[in-house]
Amino acid sequence: GEGELETELRAFADELGILDRTHFVGRCSDVPGLLSISAVCVLTSLAEGFSNSILEYMAAGKPVVATNVGGAAEAVVEGETGYLVDSDDDRAMSGRLIELLRDPAKSSRMGQAGRSLVEAKFSLAKRLDRTLDLYDLILEK
């Protein structure tokens, strides 16, 4: 959305004939608002630890298409909450995005499955429970 490539990316969008449908929003302070109007969320990292962005997307009820790097596979359940693609496979990335954009029902199902997964596995309450379980285990030794 912003940075040293913005001019080049705007020119590329114009060349593709999509500039009038492309939004360069820049730095966004209203992430929930932006996610609420999104159909599918994407993470195209070449390298990553564990992406909190993926959890934010899923908590917002959005399907995720992400590169299979770092901890992405810990959150994205292939074919259930979204899709994982190789980081160098642009065709697979675009194919999965098009698939979800063309099938809003599937997109919605995946988004809801992602929200349920985040609540069950990554919520603050679940993280607290796991931390307390770890302390209990350590104290028993």
CSV table of C-alpha atoms in Angstrom, one decimal:
chain,number,residue,atom,x,y,z
A,1,GLY,CA,0.0,0.0,0.0
A,2,GLU,CA,2.9,2.4,0.5
A,3,GLY,CA,6.7,2.5,0.2
A,4,GLU,CA,9.3,2.7,-2.4
A,5,LEU,CA,7.5,0.5,-4.9
A,6,GLU,CA,4.2,2.4,-4.7
A,7,THR,CA,4.7,4.4,-7.9
A,8,GLU,CA,5.8,1.3,-9.8
A,9,LEU,CA,2.9,-0.7,-8.5
A,10,ARG,CA,0.4,2.0,-9.5
A,11,ALA,CA,1.9,2.1,-13.0
A,12,PHE,CA,1.6,-1.7,-13.1
A,13,ALA,CA,-2.0,-1.6,-12.0
A,14,ASP,CA,-2.7,1.0,-14.7
A,15,GLU,CA,-1.0,-1.2,-17.3
A,16,LEU,CA,-3.2,-4.1,-16.3
A,17,GLY,CA,-6.3,-1.9,-16.5
A,18,ILE,CA,-7.2,-2.4,-12.9
A,19,LEU,CA,-6.0,0.9,-11.4
A,20,ASP,CA,-9.6,2.1,-10.9
A,21,ARG,CA,-10.4,-1.1,-8.8
A,22,THR,CA,-7.1,-1.1,-6.9
A,23,HIS,CA,-6.8,0.6,-3.5
A,24,PHE,CA,-3.5,1.8,-2.1
A,25,VAL,CA,-4.7,2.4,1.4
A,26,GLY,CA,-1.3,3.1,3.0
A,27,ARG,CA,-0.8,2.5,6.7
A,28,CYS,CA,-4.1,1.4,8.2
A,29,SER,CA,-5.1,2.0,11.8
A,30,ASP,CA,-8.5,0.4,11.4
A,31,VAL,CA,-7.6,-3.2,10.7
A,32,PRO,CA,-11.0,-4.6,11.8
A,33,GLY,CA,-12.7,-2.2,9.4
A,34,LEU,CA,-10.4,-3.2,6.6
A,35,LEU,CA,-10.9,-6.9,7.3
A,36,SER,CA,-14.7,-6.5,7.5
A,37,ILE,CA,-14.8,-5.4,3.8
A,38,SER,CA,-12.3,-8.0,2.6
A,39,ALA,CA,-13.4,-11.2,0.8
A,40,VAL,CA,-10.2,-13.2,1.2
A,41,CYS,CA,-7.0,-12.4,3.1
A,42,VAL,CA,-3.6,-13.1,1.8
A,43,LEU,CA,-0.1,-13.5,3.3
A,44,THR,CA,2.7,-13.7,0.7
A,45,SER,CA,5.7,-13.9,2.9
A,46,LEU,CA,8.9,-15.5,1.7
A,47,ALA,CA,9.9,-16.1,5.3
A,48,GLU,CA,7.9,-15.8,8.5
A,49,GLY,CA,7.9,-16.9,12.1
A,50,PHE,CA,4.4,-17.3,13.3
A,51,SER,CA,2.1,-14.7,11.6
A,52,ASN,CA,-0.3,-13.0,13.9
A,53,SER,CA,-1.9,-11.6,10.7
A,54,ILE,CA,-3.2,-15.0,9.8
A,55,LEU,CA,-4.9,-15.2,13.2
A,56,GLU,CA,-6.4,-11.8,12.7
A,57,TYR,CA,-7.7,-12.8,9.3
A,58,MET,CA,-9.2,-16.0,10.7
A,59,ALA,CA,-10.7,-14.2,13.8
A,60,ALA,CA,-12.4,-11.8,11.4
A,61,GLY,CA,-14.0,-14.9,9.7
A,62,LYS,CA,-12.0,-14.6,6.5
A,63,PRO,CA,-10.5,-17.5,4.5
A,64,VAL,CA,-6.7,-17.3,4.2
A,65,VAL,CA,-4.4,-18.0,1.3
A,66,ALA,CA,-0.8,-18.0,2.6
A,67,THR,CA,2.6,-19.1,1.6
A,68,ASN,CA,3.6,-22.2,3.4
A,69,VAL,CA,6.5,-20.7,5.4
A,70,GLY,CA,7.2,-20.5,9.1
A,71,GLY,CA,4.3,-21.3,11.3
A,72,ALA,CA,1.5,-20.8,8.7
A,73,ALA,CA,0.6,-24.5,8.7
A,74,GLU,CA,0.0,-24.3,12.5
A,75,ALA,CA,-2.9,-22.0,11.9
A,76,VAL,CA,-4.2,-22.6,8.3
A,77,VAL,CA,-5.9,-26.0,7.9
A,78,GLU,CA,-5.5,-26.8,4.2
A,79,GLY,CA,-8.8,-26.9,2.4
A,80,GLU,CA,-10.8,-26.1,5.6
A,81,THR,CA,-9.7,-22.6,6.8
A,82,GLY,CA,-7.8,-21.6,3.7
A,83,TYR,CA,-5.0,-22.7,1.5
A,84,LEU,CA,-1.2,-22.9,1.7
A,85,VAL,CA,0.9,-22.5,-1.4
A,86,ASP,CA,4.7,-22.6,-2.0
A,87,SER,CA,6.3,-19.2,-1.6
A,88,ASP,CA,7.5,-19.3,-5.2
A,89,ASP,CA,4.3,-20.4,-6.8
A,90,ASP,CA,2.4,-17.4,-8.1
A,91,ARG,CA,0.1,-19.5,-10.2
A,92,ALA,CA,-1.1,-21.5,-7.2
A,93,MET,CA,-1.6,-18.3,-5.2
A,94,SER,CA,-3.6,-16.7,-7.9
A,95,GLY,CA,-5.6,-19.9,-8.6
A,96,ARG,CA,-6.6,-20.3,-5.0
A,97,LEU,CA,-7.6,-16.6,-4.7
A,98,ILE,CA,-9.7,-16.8,-7.8
A,99,GLU,CA,-11.3,-20.0,-6.6
A,100,LEU,CA,-12.4,-18.4,-3.3
A,101,LEU,CA,-13.5,-15.1,-5.0
A,102,ARG,CA,-15.7,-17.1,-7.4
A,103,ASP,CA,-17.3,-19.3,-4.7
A,104,PRO,CA,-18.5,-17.0,-1.9
A,105,ALA,CA,-20.3,-19.9,-0.1
A,106,LYS,CA,-17.0,-21.9,0.1
A,107,SER,CA,-15.2,-18.7,1.2
A,108,SER,CA,-17.8,-18.1,3.9
A,109,ARG,CA,-17.5,-21.7,5.2
A,110,MET,CA,-13.7,-21.5,5.3
A,111,GLY,CA,-13.9,-18.2,7.1
A,112,GLN,CA,-16.3,-19.5,9.8
A,113,ALA,CA,-14.1,-22.6,10.2
A,114,GLY,CA,-11.1,-20.3,10.7
A,115,ARG,CA,-12.9,-18.2,13.3
A,116,SER,CA,-13.9,-21.4,15.2
A,117,LEU,CA,-10.3,-22.7,15.1
A,118,VAL,CA,-8.9,-19.4,16.4
A,119,GLU,CA,-11.4,-19.4,19.2
A,120,ALA,CA,-10.7,-23.0,20.1
A,121,LYS,CA,-6.9,-23.0,19.7
A,122,PHE,CA,-5.5,-19.5,19.9
A,123,SER,CA,-7.9,-17.4,22.1
A,124,LEU,CA,-6.5,-15.6,25.1
A,125,ALA,CA,-8.4,-18.0,27.4
A,126,LYS,CA,-6.9,-21.0,25.6
A,127,ARG,CA,-3.4,-19.6,25.7
A,128,LEU,CA,-3.8,-18.9,29.4
A,129,ASP,CA,-5.0,-22.4,30.0
A,130,ARG,CA,-2.0,-23.9,28.2
A,131,THR,CA,0.4,-21.6,30.1
A,132,LEU,CA,-1.1,-22.7,33.4
A,133,ASP,CA,-0.9,-26.4,32.4
A,134,LEU,CA,2.8,-25.9,31.6
A,135,TYR,CA,3.4,-24.3,35.0
A,136,ASP,CA,1.5,-27.2,36.7
A,137,LEU,CA,3.7,-29.7,34.8
A,138,ILE,CA,6.9,-27.9,35.7
A,139,LEU,CA,5.9,-27.6,39.4
A,140,GLU,CA,5.0,-31.4,39.6
A,141,LYS,CA,8.7,-32.3,38.7
